[in-house]
Amino acid sequence: MAFVAPFDLVGGALVVLVASGGAGLLPSASSRRATVGALSLALLGCLLLVAVALEVLLGGAAGTITVALPGFQSASNALSLAIVLGPLQGLFLLLLGAVGGAITLASVGYVPAYVHERPATLAGIYGLFVGSMALLVLSGTAFLFLVAWEGMTLLSYVMVVHEHGSWDVRRAGLTYLVMSHAAAAALLAGFVVLYVGTGSTNFAAMSAEARALPELTRDAVFVAMVLGFGTKAGVVPLHVWLPEAHPAAPSNVSSIMSGIMIKMGVFGLLLVVFEVLGGGPLWWGFVLLVLGAASALLGVLNAIAQHDVKRLLAFSSVENIGIIFMALGTALVFLSLGWPALAAVALLAAILHTFNHAMFKGLLFLGAGAVVGTTGTRDMEQMGGLARGMPRTAIAFLFGAMAISALPPLNGFVSEWLLFQAFFASFGTGSLATEVAFTAAAGTLALASGLAAYCFVKAFGVIFLARPRSEVARSVRSDAPAAMQGGMIALAGACVAVGVFPVLLLSTFAGTVRTITGASYSTSPWAWGAPLAFPSASGAATPSVPPHGSLAIGVVALLLMVVLLAATVLRRVTSNGSPARRPMWDCGMDAPTPRMEYTASGYAQPILRLFSVFYGAHPVSELGDLGGARPGVLQKTVRHESEVDYPLMEQVYSPIVRLVRELARRVSRLQSGGIHAYLAYMVLTLVVLLVASRLFGGVLP
Amino acid sequence: MTSDGLLLLEIAASVVLVTAWIALVHRRLDAQVRLYAIQSLALAVISGLVAYLYSAPLLYLTGALFAALNGALLPWILLTVRRELRIPPEANMLVSVRGSALAGLGCLLLAVAVVGPLTPLAAVPAAGLLPISVTVVLVGLFVTVSRRKAFSQVLGILVMENGVFLAGLALTYGLGLLLELGIAANLLVLAIVSRLFLHRMKDSFDSLDADVLRSLEG
């Protein structure tokens, strides 16, 4: 079936991506040619990754192929290397190749047009970054995984601080680097515990042993993994780097970081917690569920409060990662209760939302990049009316905004709908605790989705609609570069396609879902209106998947489109003549100015007041009274001021920072600077070691 | 004959131990350098004895080299440096003579306690030599810690080096000529570098008290 062996393709893709790095980083006569060359190679690499993914997912490169690299053969060697292609790997290669490919295509337009400092360097590092993520997904051993993980982190750090002239950017980069290293330390600890317990770093060998490990060991691994992968994914309260790093990076980098890199945290959890550890006790699931719910709610509330468009999108990523974590937690809960069919529904929701978020958040960051690049500001209060100057960007952004607000028939709706199905399915399971928990979860998800819609009405409206609020916004005449439009349109098209024909994408998840839950479902791509069926998952205690858990929205959407089309045609036919153009009604004032428009802050006011608990500071309003006989009736000016900070962050991170400072101060006393002190430390250490070797000589190896 | 050889070996080893101990408690720098020279010569004798007793002819060469370098050249460099830089002849001790003597005893006890159980593993000549070599290393380390002058610290490191050489003799009948040559070259570089370093220190701080390095603290 496969024309080229999948591993040849994998090798080819990695070589091409490394070549992309070389093209960008090696000295070159023409910076522009080097930039475009490097990004084109990266695009080719992405396409090869898609080919690999399709061979694995559809072509049935069945099972897992392990290649032990020469020199590292021994299975017991902790430093062994292996590359693995399985269903889960195929899925994330598809995500990286397809969505990453669209973002890379857009980068071909973005980088030469908007990045003024060292564009070729950025392009080269970008290619290597894509390569490091591919290697991460393909790792068959913990050692290779950690190496690729660090590579991914460091390369993304370099891209975040690309415009390092500004202090904010350097500070954001430092936050990102510190958090990432703490996360990597947690992962290293987790993998070391797994290695000691199972005697192997090979994931396949580990997963055979890991299920029999003592409960406490498994719990420790789980906690370490949640800390490590949760930080990369950006789940509350480990998300603090995310709203700093995303705005600081060039926009195509924010796009691929938010769209794909943070999903590597999800990949890690699926790989280690689900595939290697094989799920765990009930509380694991609830930990993920609670973290996810907190992220979803706090993420979207913070997003609403922002007037920096890229910060807004970054906080919205926190929200969506929260939704994915809620779905993962739900799957874990159902697994531990022994209901694989329900776990499969939640897992489908998690993976689908991972894909969906990559598509629409990648798209939105690209749109924001075009807007920020053109206007030169990230402040939404300086924008407005950009739909006139940049119509294609506006349309693409609108699709992204609708998809992220979970409006049918777009893709965001499908994954959230599936997750609601999983929540509601817990009724009838007879367990009061889960019923209560999932009712609360459903409420949280509903609230978060509604607020997300509110947030993106604000984003789209303030940026693209109404009249320009500033001189720069008024002077915008040209749309984004063609390649960038191409990338955005491709992503917007994907949002629609997955929204209307979700089963096309869902069918590729079958292998992963079967590996993890043991449940399988019918995914004939042609029966896209058919409900999901779980023929093999009928255990005695398994509640059936409710009959309304169907994905018939393809049919509904098509019907809706037909109706809309018919209505439009009917209107055209029945209306006589062309529409008349009249001046806008201005409420009796003459000549409305941009000052009369809703501002971004003004639009956010109701939510800020309603949820002021979560924002820390209460918004201040000042009414400038015109005076006169009855004060308070006629107001000359109204001023709103709301400073948003994170009370939660203050409480969580300040003690940690203080503790570290205090410890550092104490440790610094050891650093007396006197050479005798350092020599004395050496002597003391030596004496202690000698005595210890004498006392415990028989115990130590 | 062999027993005579072993007796000589033990005597030479005691000389190494005793010189280390006296160097530890001695106040005068020149005397310490001379003690170091005697110790090195004793080690050269041990090297020759081991070569004779265990028919390892290369060790004769090692011993000769050791006598020339550690027994003559290095002490000469050190004495010259002391005179050139006009370093006061008294060692500036952080630990009193009595304390140092006790510490030397402690080093011996620790070495015997730690290494004692290991000696049955190795064949003669290790039995007596290994604890002595560890003691000499520890004493050298203690000298570097307990003396204020940078000069004494160089001396302490050289004494440690002698201990390592003895351990090498005890365990492997010599570290092998090549390795020994490497170590000798190293020591020579150390001597030259420390000489330069002492010159610079004298120029920069107008003192050879290692405590002035504290002012470099950030």
JSON list of C-alpha atoms in Angstrom, two decimals, chain A residues 347-448:
[
{"chain": "A", "resi": 347, "resn": "LEU", "atom": "CA", "xyz": [-10.79, 10.78, 24.63]},
{"chain": "A", "resi": 348, "resn": "LEU", "atom": "CA", "xyz": [-12.19, 11.54, 21.19]},
{"chain": "A", "resi": 349, "resn": "ALA", "atom": "CA", "xyz": [-13.26, 14.93, 22.51]},
{"chain": "A", "resi": 350, "resn": "ALA", "atom": "CA", "xyz": [-9.79, 15.57, 23.93]},
{"chain": "A", "resi": 351, "resn": "ILE", "atom": "CA", "xyz": [-7.91, 14.64, 20.76]},
{"chain": "A", "resi": 352, "resn": "LEU", "atom": "CA", "xyz": [-10.38, 16.38, 18.48]},
{"chain": "A", "resi": 353, "resn": "HIS", "atom": "CA", "xyz": [-10.21, 19.56, 20.52]},
{"chain": "A", "resi": 354, "resn": "THR", "atom": "CA", "xyz": [-6.42, 19.35, 20.39]},
{"chain": "A", "resi": 355, "resn": "PHE", "atom": "CA", "xyz": [-6.63, 19.36, 16.60]},
{"chain": "A", "resi": 356, "resn": "ASN", "atom": "CA", "xyz": [-9.34, 21.99, 16.53]},
{"chain": "A", "resi": 357, "resn": "HIS", "atom": "CA", "xyz": [-7.54, 24.37, 18.81]},
{"chain": "A", "resi": 358, "resn": "ALA", "atom": "CA", "xyz": [-4.40, 23.99, 16.73]},
{"chain": "A", "resi": 359, "resn": "MET", "atom": "CA", "xyz": [-6.36, 24.97, 13.63]},
{"chain": "A", "resi": 360, "resn": "PHE", "atom": "CA", "xyz": [-8.28, 27.96, 14.91]},
{"chain": "A", "resi": 361, "resn": "LYS", "atom": "CA", "xyz": [-5.69, 29.30, 17.32]},
{"chain": "A", "resi": 362, "resn": "GLY", "atom": "CA", "xyz": [-3.02, 28.97, 14.66]},
{"chain": "A", "resi": 363, "resn": "LEU", "atom": "CA", "xyz": [-5.33, 30.86, 12.34]},
{"chain": "A", "resi": 364, "resn": "LEU", "atom": "CA", "xyz": [-6.16, 33.55, 14.90]},
{"chain": "A", "resi": 365, "resn": "PHE", "atom": "CA", "xyz": [-2.53, 34.18, 15.77]},
{"chain": "A", "resi": 366, "resn": "LEU", "atom": "CA", "xyz": [-1.71, 34.50, 12.07]},
{"chain": "A", "resi": 367, "resn": "GLY", "atom": "CA", "xyz": [-4.56, 36.97, 11.68]},
{"chain": "A", "resi": 368, "resn": "ALA", "atom": "CA", "xyz": [-3.35, 38.88, 14.70]},
{"chain": "A", "resi": 369, "resn": "GLY", "atom": "CA", "xyz": [0.16, 38.77, 13.23]},
{"chain": "A", "resi": 370, "resn": "ALA", "atom": "CA", "xyz": [-1.05, 40.32, 9.98]},
{"chain": "A", "resi": 371, "resn": "VAL", "atom": "CA", "xyz": [-2.91, 43.03, 11.91]},
{"chain": "A", "resi": 372, "resn": "VAL", "atom": "CA", "xyz": [-0.06, 43.74, 14.32]},
{"chain": "A", "resi": 373, "resn": "GLY", "atom": "CA", "xyz": [2.48, 43.70, 11.52]},
{"chain": "A", "resi": 374, "resn": "THR", "atom": "CA", "xyz": [0.47, 46.15, 9.45]},
{"chain": "A", "resi": 375, "resn": "THR", "atom": "CA", "xyz": [-0.53, 48.57, 12.19]},
{"chain": "A", "resi": 376, "resn": "GLY", "atom": "CA", "xyz": [2.61, 48.24, 14.27]},
{"chain": "A", "resi": 377, "resn": "THR", "atom": "CA", "xyz": [0.72, 47.98, 17.55]},
{"chain": "A", "resi": 378, "resn": "ARG", "atom": "CA", "xyz": [-0.78, 45.18, 19.62]},
{"chain": "A", "resi": 379, "resn": "ASP", "atom": "CA", "xyz": [-3.22, 47.51, 21.36]},
{"chain": "A", "resi": 380, "resn": "MET", "atom": "CA", "xyz": [-6.72, 46.83, 20.14]},
{"chain": "A", "resi": 381, "resn": "GLU", "atom": "CA", "xyz": [-7.82, 50.33, 21.20]},
{"chain": "A", "resi": 382, "resn": "GLN", "atom": "CA", "xyz": [-5.65, 51.62, 18.35]},
{"chain": "A", "resi": 383, "resn": "MET", "atom": "CA", "xyz": [-7.33, 49.43, 15.74]},
{"chain": "A", "resi": 384, "resn": "GLY", "atom": "CA", "xyz": [-10.85, 49.30, 14.37]},
{"chain": "A", "resi": 385, "resn": "GLY", "atom": "CA", "xyz": [-12.30, 49.24, 10.90]},
{"chain": "A", "resi": 386, "resn": "LEU", "atom": "CA", "xyz": [-9.52, 47.03, 9.57]},
{"chain": "A", "resi": 387, "resn": "ALA", "atom": "CA", "xyz": [-12.01, 44.88, 7.66]},
{"chain": "A", "resi": 388, "resn": "ARG", "atom": "CA", "xyz": [-12.01, 47.54, 4.98]},
{"chain": "A", "resi": 389, "resn": "GLY", "atom": "CA", "xyz": [-8.24, 47.55, 4.46]},
{"chain": "A", "resi": 390, "resn": "MET", "atom": "CA", "xyz": [-7.62, 43.85, 5.09]},
{"chain": "A", "resi": 391, "resn": "PRO", "atom": "CA", "xyz": [-10.80, 42.06, 3.97]},
{"chain": "A", "resi": 392, "resn": "ARG", "atom": "CA", "xyz": [-9.31, 38.57, 3.52]},
{"chain": "A", "resi": 393, "resn": "THR", "atom": "CA", "xyz": [-7.59, 38.60, 6.88]},
{"chain": "A", "resi": 394, "resn": "ALA", "atom": "CA", "xyz": [-10.84, 39.77, 8.41]},
{"chain": "A", "resi": 395, "resn": "ILE", "atom": "CA", "xyz": [-12.87, 36.94, 6.89]},
{"chain": "A", "resi": 396, "resn": "ALA", "atom": "CA", "xyz": [-10.31, 34.33, 7.94]},
{"chain": "A", "resi": 397, "resn": "PHE", "atom": "CA", "xyz": [-10.15, 35.77, 11.46]},
{"chain": "A", "resi": 398, "resn": "LEU", "atom": "CA", "xyz": [-13.96, 35.74, 11.60]},
{"chain": "A", "resi": 399, "resn": "PHE", "atom": "CA", "xyz": [-13.99, 32.03, 10.81]},
{"chain": "A", "resi": 400, "resn": "GLY", "atom": "CA", "xyz": [-11.41, 31.40, 13.51]},
{"chain": "A", "resi": 401, "resn": "ALA", "atom": "CA", "xyz": [-13.38, 33.47, 15.99]},
{"chain": "A", "resi": 402, "resn": "MET", "atom": "CA", "xyz": [-16.59, 31.61, 15.23]},
{"chain": "A", "resi": 403, "resn": "ALA", "atom": "CA", "xyz": [-14.86, 28.25, 15.46]},
{"chain": "A", "resi": 404, "resn": "ILE", "atom": "CA", "xyz": [-13.26, 29.04, 18.82]},
{"chain": "A", "resi": 405, "resn": "SER", "atom": "CA", "xyz": [-16.63, 30.25, 20.09]},
{"chain": "A", "resi": 406, "resn": "ALA", "atom": "CA", "xyz": [-17.93, 26.75, 19.30]},
{"chain": "A", "resi": 407, "resn": "LEU", "atom": "CA", "xyz": [-20.56, 27.87, 16.83]},
{"chain": "A", "resi": 408, "resn": "PRO", "atom": "CA", "xyz": [-21.91, 25.11, 14.62]},
{"chain": "A", "resi": 409, "resn": "PRO", "atom": "CA", "xyz": [-21.19, 24.06, 11.94]},
{"chain": "A", "resi": 410, "resn": "LEU", "atom": "CA", "xyz": [-17.56, 24.77, 12.72]},
{"chain": "A", "resi": 411, "resn": "ASN", "atom": "CA", "xyz": [-15.07, 22.40, 14.29]},
{"chain": "A", "resi": 412, "resn": "GLY", "atom": "CA", "xyz": [-15.00, 23.90, 17.80]},
{"chain": "A", "resi": 413, "resn": "PHE", "atom": "CA", "xyz": [-18.61, 22.94, 18.23]},
{"chain": "A", "resi": 414, "resn": "VAL", "atom": "CA", "xyz": [-18.01, 19.28, 17.49]},
{"chain": "A", "resi": 415, "resn": "SER", "atom": "CA", "xyz": [-15.35, 18.69, 20.11]},
{"chain": "A", "resi": 416, "resn": "GLU", "atom": "CA", "xyz": [-17.18, 20.60, 22.84]},
{"chain": "A", "resi": 417, "resn": "TRP", "atom": "CA", "xyz": [-20.38, 18.80, 21.91]},
{"chain": "A", "resi": 418, "resn": "LEU", "atom": "CA", "xyz": [-18.60, 15.46, 22.26]},
{"chain": "A", "resi": 419, "resn": "LEU", "atom": "CA", "xyz": [-17.29, 16.50, 25.65]},
{"chain": "A", "resi": 420, "resn": "PHE", "atom": "CA", "xyz": [-20.79, 17.46, 26.79]},
{"chain": "A", "resi": 421, "resn": "GLN", "atom": "CA", "xyz": [-21.92, 14.05, 25.60]},
{"chain": "A", "resi": 422, "resn": "ALA", "atom": "CA", "xyz": [-19.30, 12.44, 27.78]},
{"chain": "A", "resi": 423, "resn": "PHE", "atom": "CA", "xyz": [-20.37, 14.53, 30.79]},
{"chain": "A", "resi": 424, "resn": "PHE", "atom": "CA", "xyz": [-24.05, 13.79, 30.34]},
{"chain": "A", "resi": 425, "resn": "ALA", "atom": "CA", "xyz": [-23.36, 10.12, 29.82]},
{"chain": "A", "resi": 426, "resn": "SER", "atom": "CA", "xyz": [-22.24, 9.88, 33.41]},
{"chain": "A", "resi": 427, "resn": "PHE", "atom": "CA", "xyz": [-25.91, 10.05, 34.37]},
{"chain": "A", "resi": 428, "resn": "GLY", "atom": "CA", "xyz": [-27.15, 6.56, 34.61]},
{"chain": "A", "resi": 429, "resn": "THR", "atom": "CA", "xyz": [-23.81, 5.31, 35.80]},
{"chain": "A", "resi": 430, "resn": "GLY", "atom": "CA", "xyz": [-25.28, 5.25, 39.28]},
{"chain": "A", "resi": 431, "resn": "SER", "atom": "CA", "xyz": [-22.32, 6.95, 40.93]},
{"chain": "A", "resi": 432, "resn": "LEU", "atom": "CA", "xyz": [-23.45, 10.08, 42.75]},
{"chain": "A", "resi": 433, "resn": "ALA", "atom": "CA", "xyz": [-19.96, 11.50, 43.08]},
{"chain": "A", "resi": 434, "resn": "THR", "atom": "CA", "xyz": [-19.23, 11.40, 39.38]},
{"chain": "A", "resi": 435, "resn": "GLU", "atom": "CA", "xyz": [-22.68, 12.68, 38.56]},
{"chain": "A", "resi": 436, "resn": "VAL", "atom": "CA", "xyz": [-22.20, 15.73, 40.76]},
{"chain": "A", "resi": 437, "resn": "ALA", "atom": "CA", "xyz": [-18.66, 16.30, 39.53]},
{"chain": "A", "resi": 438, "resn": "PHE", "atom": "CA", "xyz": [-19.61, 16.10, 35.90]},
{"chain": "A", "resi": 439, "resn": "THR", "atom": "CA", "xyz": [-22.64, 18.32, 36.35]},
{"chain": "A", "resi": 440, "resn": "ALA", "atom": "CA", "xyz": [-20.32, 20.97, 37.74]},
{"chain": "A", "resi": 441, "resn": "ALA", "atom": "CA", "xyz": [-17.87, 20.31, 34.91]},
{"chain": "A", "resi": 442, "resn": "ALA", "atom": "CA", "xyz": [-20.61, 20.70, 32.32]},
{"chain": "A", "resi": 443, "resn": "GLY", "atom": "CA", "xyz": [-21.66, 23.97, 33.92]},
{"chain": "A", "resi": 444, "resn": "THR", "atom": "CA", "xyz": [-18.09, 25.24, 33.87]},
{"chain": "A", "resi": 445, "resn": "LEU", "atom": "CA", "xyz": [-17.64, 24.25, 30.26]},
{"chain": "A", "resi": 446, "resn": "ALA", "atom": "CA", "xyz": [-20.88, 25.94, 29.28]},
{"chain": "A", "resi": 447, "resn": "LEU", "atom": "CA", "xyz": [-19.91, 29.13, 31.08]},
{"chain": "A", "resi": 448, "resn": "ALA", "atom": "CA", "xyz": [-16.43, 29.10, 29.58]}
]
